[in-house]
XYZ file of C-alpha atoms in Angstrom:
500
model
C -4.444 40.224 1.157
C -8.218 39.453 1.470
C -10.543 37.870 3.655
C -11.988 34.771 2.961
C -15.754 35.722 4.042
C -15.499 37.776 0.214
C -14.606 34.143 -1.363
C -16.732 32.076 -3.182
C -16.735 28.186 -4.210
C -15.641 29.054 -7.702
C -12.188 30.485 -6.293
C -11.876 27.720 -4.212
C -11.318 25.395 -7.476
C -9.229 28.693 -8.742
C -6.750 27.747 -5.486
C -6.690 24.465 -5.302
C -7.481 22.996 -9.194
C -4.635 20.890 -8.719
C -2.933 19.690 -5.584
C 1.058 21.100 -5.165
C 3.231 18.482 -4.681
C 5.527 19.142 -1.440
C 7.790 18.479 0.658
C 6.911 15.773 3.843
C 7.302 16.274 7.733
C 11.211 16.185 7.870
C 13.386 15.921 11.229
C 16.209 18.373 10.871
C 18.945 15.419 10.220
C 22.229 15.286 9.983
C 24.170 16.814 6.881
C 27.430 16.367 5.528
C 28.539 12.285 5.077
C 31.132 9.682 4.003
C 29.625 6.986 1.425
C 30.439 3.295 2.351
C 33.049 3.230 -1.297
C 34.346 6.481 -1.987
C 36.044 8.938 0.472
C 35.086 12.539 0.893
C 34.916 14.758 3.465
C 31.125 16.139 4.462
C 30.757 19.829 3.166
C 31.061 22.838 4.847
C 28.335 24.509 7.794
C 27.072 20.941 8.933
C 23.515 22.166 9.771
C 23.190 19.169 12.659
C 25.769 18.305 15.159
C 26.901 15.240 16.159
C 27.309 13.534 19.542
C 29.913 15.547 21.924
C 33.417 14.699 21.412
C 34.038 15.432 25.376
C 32.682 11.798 27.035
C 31.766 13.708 30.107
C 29.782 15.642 28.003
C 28.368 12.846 26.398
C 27.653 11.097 28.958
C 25.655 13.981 30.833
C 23.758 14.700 27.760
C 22.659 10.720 28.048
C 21.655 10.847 30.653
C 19.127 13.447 30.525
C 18.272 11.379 27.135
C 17.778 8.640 29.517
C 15.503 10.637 31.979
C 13.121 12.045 29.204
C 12.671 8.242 27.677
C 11.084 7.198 30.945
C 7.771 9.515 29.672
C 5.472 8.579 26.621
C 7.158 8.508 23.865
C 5.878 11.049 20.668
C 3.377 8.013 19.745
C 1.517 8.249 22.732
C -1.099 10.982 23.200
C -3.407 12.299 25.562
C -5.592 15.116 23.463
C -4.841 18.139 25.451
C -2.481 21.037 26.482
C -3.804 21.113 29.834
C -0.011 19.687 31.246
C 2.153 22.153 28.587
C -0.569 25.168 29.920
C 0.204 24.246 33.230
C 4.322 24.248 32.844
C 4.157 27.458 31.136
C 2.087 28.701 34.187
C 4.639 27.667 36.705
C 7.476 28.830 33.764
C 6.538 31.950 34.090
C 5.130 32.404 30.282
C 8.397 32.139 28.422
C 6.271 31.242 25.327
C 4.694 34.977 25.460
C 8.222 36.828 25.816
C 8.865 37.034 21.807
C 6.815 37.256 18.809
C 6.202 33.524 16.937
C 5.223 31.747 13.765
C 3.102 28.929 13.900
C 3.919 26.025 11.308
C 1.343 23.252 10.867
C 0.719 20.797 7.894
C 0.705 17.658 6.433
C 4.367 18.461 4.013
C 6.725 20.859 3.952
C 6.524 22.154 7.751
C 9.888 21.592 8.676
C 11.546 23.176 5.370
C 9.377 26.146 5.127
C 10.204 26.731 8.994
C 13.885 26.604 8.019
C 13.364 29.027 5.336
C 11.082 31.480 7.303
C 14.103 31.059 9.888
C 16.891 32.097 7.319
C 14.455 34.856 6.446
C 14.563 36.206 9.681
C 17.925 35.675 10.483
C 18.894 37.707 7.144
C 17.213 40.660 8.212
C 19.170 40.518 11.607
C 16.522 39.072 14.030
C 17.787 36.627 16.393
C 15.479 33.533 15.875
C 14.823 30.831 17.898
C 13.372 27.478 15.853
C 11.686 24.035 17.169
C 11.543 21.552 15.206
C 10.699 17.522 15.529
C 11.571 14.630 15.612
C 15.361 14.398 15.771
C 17.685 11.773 14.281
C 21.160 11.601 15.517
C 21.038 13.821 18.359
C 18.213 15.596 20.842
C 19.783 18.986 20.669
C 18.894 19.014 16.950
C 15.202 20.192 17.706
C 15.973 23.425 19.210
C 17.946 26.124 17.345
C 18.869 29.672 18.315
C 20.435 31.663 15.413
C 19.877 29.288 13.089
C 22.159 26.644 14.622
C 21.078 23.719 17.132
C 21.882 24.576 20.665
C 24.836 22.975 22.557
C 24.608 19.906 24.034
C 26.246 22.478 27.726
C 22.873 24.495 26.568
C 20.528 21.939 25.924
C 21.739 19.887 29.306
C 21.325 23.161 31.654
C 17.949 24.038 30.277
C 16.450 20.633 30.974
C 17.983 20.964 34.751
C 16.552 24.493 34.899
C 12.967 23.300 33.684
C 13.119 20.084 35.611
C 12.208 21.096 39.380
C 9.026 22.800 37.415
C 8.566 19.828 35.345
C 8.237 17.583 38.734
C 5.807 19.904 39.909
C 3.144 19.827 37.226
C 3.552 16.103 37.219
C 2.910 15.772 40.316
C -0.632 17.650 40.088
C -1.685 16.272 36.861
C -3.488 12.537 36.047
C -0.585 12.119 33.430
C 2.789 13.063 33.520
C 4.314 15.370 30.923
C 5.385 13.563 27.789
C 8.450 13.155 26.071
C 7.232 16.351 23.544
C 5.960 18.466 26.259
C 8.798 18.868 28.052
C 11.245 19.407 24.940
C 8.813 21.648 23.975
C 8.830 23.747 27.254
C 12.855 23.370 27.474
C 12.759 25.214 23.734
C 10.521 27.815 25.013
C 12.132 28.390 28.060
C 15.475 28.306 25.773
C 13.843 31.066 23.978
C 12.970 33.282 26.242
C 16.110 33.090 28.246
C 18.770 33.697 25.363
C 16.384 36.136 24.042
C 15.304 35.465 20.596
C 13.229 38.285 18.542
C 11.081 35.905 16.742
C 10.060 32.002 17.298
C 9.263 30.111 14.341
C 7.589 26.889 16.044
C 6.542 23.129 14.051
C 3.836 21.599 15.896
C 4.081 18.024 16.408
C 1.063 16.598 15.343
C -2.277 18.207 14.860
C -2.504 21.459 15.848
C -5.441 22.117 18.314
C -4.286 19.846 20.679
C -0.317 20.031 19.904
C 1.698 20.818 22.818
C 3.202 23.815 20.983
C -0.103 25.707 20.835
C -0.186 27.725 23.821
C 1.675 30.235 21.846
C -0.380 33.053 20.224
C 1.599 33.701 16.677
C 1.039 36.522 14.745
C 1.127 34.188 11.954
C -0.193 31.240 11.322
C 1.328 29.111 8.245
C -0.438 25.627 6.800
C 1.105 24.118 4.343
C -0.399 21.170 2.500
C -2.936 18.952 3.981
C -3.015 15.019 2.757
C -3.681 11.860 4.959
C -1.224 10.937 7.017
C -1.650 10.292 10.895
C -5.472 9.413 10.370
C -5.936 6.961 13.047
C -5.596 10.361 15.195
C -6.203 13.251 13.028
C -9.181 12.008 10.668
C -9.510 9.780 8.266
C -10.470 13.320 5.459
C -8.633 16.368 4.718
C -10.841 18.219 5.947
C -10.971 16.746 9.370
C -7.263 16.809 9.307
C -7.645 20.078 8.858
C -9.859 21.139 10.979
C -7.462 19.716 13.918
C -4.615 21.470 12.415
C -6.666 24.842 11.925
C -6.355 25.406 16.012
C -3.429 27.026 15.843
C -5.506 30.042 14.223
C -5.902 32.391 16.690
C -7.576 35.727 16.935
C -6.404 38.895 14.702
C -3.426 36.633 13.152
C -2.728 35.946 9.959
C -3.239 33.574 8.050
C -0.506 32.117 5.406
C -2.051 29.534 3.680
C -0.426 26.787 0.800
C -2.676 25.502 -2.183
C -5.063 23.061 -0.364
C -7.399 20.399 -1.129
C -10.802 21.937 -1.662
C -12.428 20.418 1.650
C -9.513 21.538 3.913
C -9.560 24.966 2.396
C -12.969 25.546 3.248
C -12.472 24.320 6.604
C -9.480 26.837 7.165
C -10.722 29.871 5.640
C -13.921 29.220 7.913
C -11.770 28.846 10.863
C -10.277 32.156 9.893
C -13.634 33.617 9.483
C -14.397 32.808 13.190
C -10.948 34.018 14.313
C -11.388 37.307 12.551
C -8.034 36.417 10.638
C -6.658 37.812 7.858
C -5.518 35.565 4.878
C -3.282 35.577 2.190
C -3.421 32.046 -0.047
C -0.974 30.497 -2.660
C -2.337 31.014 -5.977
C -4.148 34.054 -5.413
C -1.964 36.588 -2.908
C 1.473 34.808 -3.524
C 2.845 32.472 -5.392
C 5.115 31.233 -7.674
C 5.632 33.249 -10.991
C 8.642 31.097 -12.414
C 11.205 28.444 -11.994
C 13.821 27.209 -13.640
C 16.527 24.197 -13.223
C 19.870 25.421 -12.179
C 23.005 23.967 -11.252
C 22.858 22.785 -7.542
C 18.875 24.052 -6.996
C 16.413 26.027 -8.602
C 16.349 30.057 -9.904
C 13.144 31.816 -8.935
C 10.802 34.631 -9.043
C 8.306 34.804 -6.290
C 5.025 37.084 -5.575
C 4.860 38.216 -2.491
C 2.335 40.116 -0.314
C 4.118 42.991 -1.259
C 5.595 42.530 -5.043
C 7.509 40.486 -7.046
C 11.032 39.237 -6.010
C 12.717 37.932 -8.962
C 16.678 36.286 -9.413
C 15.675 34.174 -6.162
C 18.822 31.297 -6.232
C 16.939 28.214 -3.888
C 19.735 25.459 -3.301
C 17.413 23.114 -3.053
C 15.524 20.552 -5.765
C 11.974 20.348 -6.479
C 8.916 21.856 -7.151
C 7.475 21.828 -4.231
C 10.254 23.622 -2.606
C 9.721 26.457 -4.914
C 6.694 26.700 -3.134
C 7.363 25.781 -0.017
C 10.022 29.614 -0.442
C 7.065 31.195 -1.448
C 4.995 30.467 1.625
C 7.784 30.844 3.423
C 8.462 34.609 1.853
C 4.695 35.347 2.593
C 4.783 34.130 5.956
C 8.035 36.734 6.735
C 6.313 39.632 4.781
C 3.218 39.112 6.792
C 5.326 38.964 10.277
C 6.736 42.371 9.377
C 3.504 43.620 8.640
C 3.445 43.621 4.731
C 0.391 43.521 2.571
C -1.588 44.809 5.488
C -0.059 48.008 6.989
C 2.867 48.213 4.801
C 3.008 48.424 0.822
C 6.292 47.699 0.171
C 8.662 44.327 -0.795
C 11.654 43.272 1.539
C 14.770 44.239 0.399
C 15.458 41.900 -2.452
C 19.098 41.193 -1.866
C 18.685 40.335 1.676
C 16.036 37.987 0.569
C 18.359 36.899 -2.708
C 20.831 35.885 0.466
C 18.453 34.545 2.299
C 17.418 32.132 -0.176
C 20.670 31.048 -1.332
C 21.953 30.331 2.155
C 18.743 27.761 2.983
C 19.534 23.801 3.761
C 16.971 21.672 3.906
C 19.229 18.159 5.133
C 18.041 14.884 3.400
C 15.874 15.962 1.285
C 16.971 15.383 -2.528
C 20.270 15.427 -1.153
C 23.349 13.670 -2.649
C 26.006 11.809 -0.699
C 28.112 10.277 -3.282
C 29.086 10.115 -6.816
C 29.801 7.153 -9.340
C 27.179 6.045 -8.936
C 24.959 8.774 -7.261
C 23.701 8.157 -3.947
C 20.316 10.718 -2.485
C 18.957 10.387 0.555
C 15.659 11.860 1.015
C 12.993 11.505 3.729
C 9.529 10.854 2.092
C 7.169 8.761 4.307
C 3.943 9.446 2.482
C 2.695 8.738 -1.039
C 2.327 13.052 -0.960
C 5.662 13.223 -0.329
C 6.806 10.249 -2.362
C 5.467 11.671 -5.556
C 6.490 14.976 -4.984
C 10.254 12.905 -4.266
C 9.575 10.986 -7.449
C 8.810 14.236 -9.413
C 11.860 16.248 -7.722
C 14.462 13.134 -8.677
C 13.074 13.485 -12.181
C 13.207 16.709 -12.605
C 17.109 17.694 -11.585
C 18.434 14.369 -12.101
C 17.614 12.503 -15.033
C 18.786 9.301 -14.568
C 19.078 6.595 -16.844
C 18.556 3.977 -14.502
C 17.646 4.482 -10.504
C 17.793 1.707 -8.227
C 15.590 2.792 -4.535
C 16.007 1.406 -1.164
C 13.430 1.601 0.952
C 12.258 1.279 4.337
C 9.293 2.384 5.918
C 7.620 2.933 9.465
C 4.468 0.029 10.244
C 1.916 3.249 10.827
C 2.446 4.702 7.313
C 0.758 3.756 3.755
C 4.286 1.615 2.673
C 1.921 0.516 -0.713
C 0.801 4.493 -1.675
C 4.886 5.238 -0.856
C 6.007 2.636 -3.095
C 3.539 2.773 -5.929
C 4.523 6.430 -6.346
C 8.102 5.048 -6.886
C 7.062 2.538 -8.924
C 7.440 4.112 -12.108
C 11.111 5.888 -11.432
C 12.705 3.089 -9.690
C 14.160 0.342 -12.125
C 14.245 -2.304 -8.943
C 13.972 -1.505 -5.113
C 15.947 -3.329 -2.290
C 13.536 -3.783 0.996
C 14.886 -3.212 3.969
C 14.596 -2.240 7.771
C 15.871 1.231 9.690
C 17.081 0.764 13.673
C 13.366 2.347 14.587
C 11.185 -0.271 16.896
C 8.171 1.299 14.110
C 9.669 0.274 11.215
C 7.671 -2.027 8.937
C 8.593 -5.874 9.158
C 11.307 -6.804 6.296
C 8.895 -9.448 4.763
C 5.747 -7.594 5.390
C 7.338 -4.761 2.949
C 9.135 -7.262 0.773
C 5.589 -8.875 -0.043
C 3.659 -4.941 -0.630
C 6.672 -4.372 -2.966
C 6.727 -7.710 -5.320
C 3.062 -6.616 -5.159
C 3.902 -3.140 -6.376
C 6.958 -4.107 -8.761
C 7.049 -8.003 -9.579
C 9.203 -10.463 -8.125
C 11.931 -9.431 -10.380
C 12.062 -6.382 -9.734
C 12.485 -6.321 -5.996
C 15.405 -6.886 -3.397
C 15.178 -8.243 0.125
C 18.587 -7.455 2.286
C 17.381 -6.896 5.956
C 20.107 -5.059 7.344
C 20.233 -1.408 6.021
C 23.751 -1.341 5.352
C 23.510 -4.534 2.968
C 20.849 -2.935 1.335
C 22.928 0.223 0.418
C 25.824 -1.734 -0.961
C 23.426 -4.138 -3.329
C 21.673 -0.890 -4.672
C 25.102 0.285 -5.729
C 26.446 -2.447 -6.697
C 22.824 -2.888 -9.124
C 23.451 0.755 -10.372
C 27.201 0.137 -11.265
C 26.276 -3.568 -12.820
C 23.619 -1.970 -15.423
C 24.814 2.047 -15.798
C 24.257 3.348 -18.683
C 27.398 5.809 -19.448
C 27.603 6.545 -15.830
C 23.744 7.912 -15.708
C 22.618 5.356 -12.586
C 21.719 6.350 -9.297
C 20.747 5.068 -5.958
C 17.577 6.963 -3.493
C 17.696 5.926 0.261
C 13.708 6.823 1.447
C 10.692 5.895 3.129
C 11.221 7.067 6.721
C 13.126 9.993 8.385
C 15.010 7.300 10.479
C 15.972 5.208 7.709
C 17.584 8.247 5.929
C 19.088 9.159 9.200
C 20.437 5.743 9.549
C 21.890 5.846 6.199
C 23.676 9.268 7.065
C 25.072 7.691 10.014
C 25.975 4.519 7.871
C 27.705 6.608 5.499
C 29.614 9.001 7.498
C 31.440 5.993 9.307
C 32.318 4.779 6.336
């Protein structure tokens, strides 16, 4: 590893000569389904649970659901961690009672933090990970060994925070959000079961997030686009100059290929910081990759060396990377490249790898014809979807369904579909956000033609004319069907599904 005060401009086109497609801000969502026309049962280790079984149960966890919807909601922001400072004063400090690594980004944040958590895990650390948003159920968003916390768990550390909850509101000119509190609860949650290592997703942003009152070690950025400019910035570099404030003092620095702008802004931010930095491209990377059945076979260079026979069960390019970052960001936690000269032990990392789930992402649900749900809401992620899809699928004909949320760029999304998808069916998810049926319907004929696009308004309509399209016109079987545009709308299709 280096730091970035010895780097010129010329290296900065070395890192970044072309953006790496990857992976976008995912909620961890429910895996494992039932498709609306075939029968099968959902596979094995469910990473997300469902509701309770036991209605009491339920019915408690509701209504603490109920409780935390009576504060802004995740699209409401005040700029500041004064309130989250303040709860972790009256805490106690739960947030400084483990060692952490700090995930920001525009893609990939919530698949590189489930990697860096299997990482962890393999090596026998007890891990505690918080993620956002959530889809089916609240509990999803905090994890301890690798598995979301009960509902009993979840429900006694909300009554546990709550008394010091009330008190900070009651001081402060705002109450504490939605985010802030889940975000104390999984620190708190932390600190009480207790975990060796946090891996924490911020939010939004960074600087202002309500995560960043921790002081990681190390500090990961995956790749910067545009997305969230009406409060980030409307350039990559201002995006990442918010994001860059989770940077702090002697860390280090873990950094994906970038756009030029926002890798000048980072590695200045680590100058100031007195960070040290390791980037894609140049420290670590990806050496090789090639298509296997169910994911991907790779060799990766680490901080330390080369780890090669690397089994990912996951699709896509940008995944490969995302385990690369992901590898870097462990090796640099246990003090690799810097103090120590040495790899990880490859077959704990070979086990590692092959154990990682990234839910809805490139994942299928059904066969005959083929049915993927993935959760791209940005033209970023879209063509690194569209690439992905390609890439391990190859069909002959792909029919998309799509539904997308009224603050994101629903014409970038679909033109970067545009050229895989034979026709798309326009639709609407169950989220108050999501963009108006005819609204989309006119950005798509737009996008496509009038021929080429479908209007069903309800979601579950839409899935069934998609498949019945791709069963109508397959080719030898070689049709397939991708739910996308929102992380609810592929949540709502994996509920859809299941109780089918």
């Amino acid at each position: 590893m280096s730091e970035p005060s010895d780097q010129s401009d010329d290296q900065f086109d070395e890192i970044v000569d072309t953006e790496t497609q990857r992976d976008p801000d995912l909620a961890v969502i429910e895996a494992g389904s039932r498709t609306l026309r075939t029968q099968g049962g959902p596979p094995q280790g469910d990473p997300v649970p469902s509701r309770p079984e036991d209605p009491e149960l339920d019915k408690a966890l509701r209504e603490v659901e109920t409780e935390l919807s009576t504060r802004w909601g995740e699209t409401k922001l005040e700029p500041s961690v004064t309130r989250i400072a303040a709860l972790m004063d009256v805490l106690g400090e739960p947030q400084r009672a483990y060692p952490s690594i700090h995930v920001t980004g525009t893609n990939g944040k919530t698949s590189t933090a489930r990697m860096i958590e299997a990482l962890l895990g393999a090596f026998e650390l007890r891990t505690g990970r918080y993620t956002s948003p959530h889809v089916q159920t609240i509990t999803e968003r905090i994890s301890l060994d690798g598995a979301p916390i009960s509902a009993e768990r979840f429900i006694e550390t909300y009554q546990d925070v709550k008394p010091y909850v009330e008190m900070v509101d009651a001081r402060e000119e705002y109450r504490l959000s939605f985010f802030e509190v889940l975000t104390g609860m999984a620190y708190a949650a932390f600190a009480d079961a207790p975990v060796d290592a946090a891996v924490v997703e911020v939010g939004m942003g960074g600087t202002w997030d309500a995560t960043n009152v921790i002081d990681a070690s190390v500090a990961v950025v995956t790749p910067i686009d545009l997305d969230h400019t009406d409060r980030l910035g409307g350039t990559t570099a201002e995006i990442a100059a918010e994001k860059s404030g989770i940077i702090k003092p002697g860390a280090t620095v873990i950094l994906a290929q970038q756009p030029v702008d926002a890798a000048q802004v980072l590695l200045k931010k680590a100058v100031e910081a007195d960070a040290t930095v390791a980037r894609e491209g140049m420290e670590f990377g990806v050496v090789s990759r090639e298509v296997a059945v169910g994911g991907q076979l790779l060799t990766l260079r680490g901080l330390g060396g080369e780890y090669d026979e690397l089994f990912l069960p996951l699709h896509g390019a940008y995944q490969a990377h995302n385990a690369a970052v992901a590898l870097a960001a462990v090796e640099a936690f246990f003090g690799i490249g810097a103090e120590h000269a040495r790899t990880l032990d490859i077959d704990t990392v070979r086990r590692a790898f092959a154990q990682v789930a990234s839910p809805g992402r490139l994942e299928i649900v059904r066969s005959s014809p083929t049915v993927v749900l993935d959760a791209a809401h940005n033209p970023h992620g879209a063509r690194a979807t569209a690439e992905g899809i390609s890439e391990a699928f190859g069909f002959s004909r792909l029919i998309g369904v799509v539904s997308t949320s009224g603050d994101k760029d629903a014409k970038g999304l679909l033109e970067a579909f545009e050229p895989i998808f034979a026709e798309v069916v326009v639709t609407a998810n169950s989220n108050p956000r999501a963009t108006d049926v005819d609204a989309l319907a006119a950005i798509a004929v737009e996008v496509f033609g009038e021929d080429r696009v479908v209007v069903e308004p309800r979601l579950p309509d839409a899935i069934e004319a998609a498949i019945t399209l791709a069963e109508e016109e397959a080719e030898f079987g070689g049709a397939g069907v991708l739910v996308t545009g929102s992380i609810f709308t592929v949540g709502d299709a994996r509920l859809l599904l299941r109780r089918g």
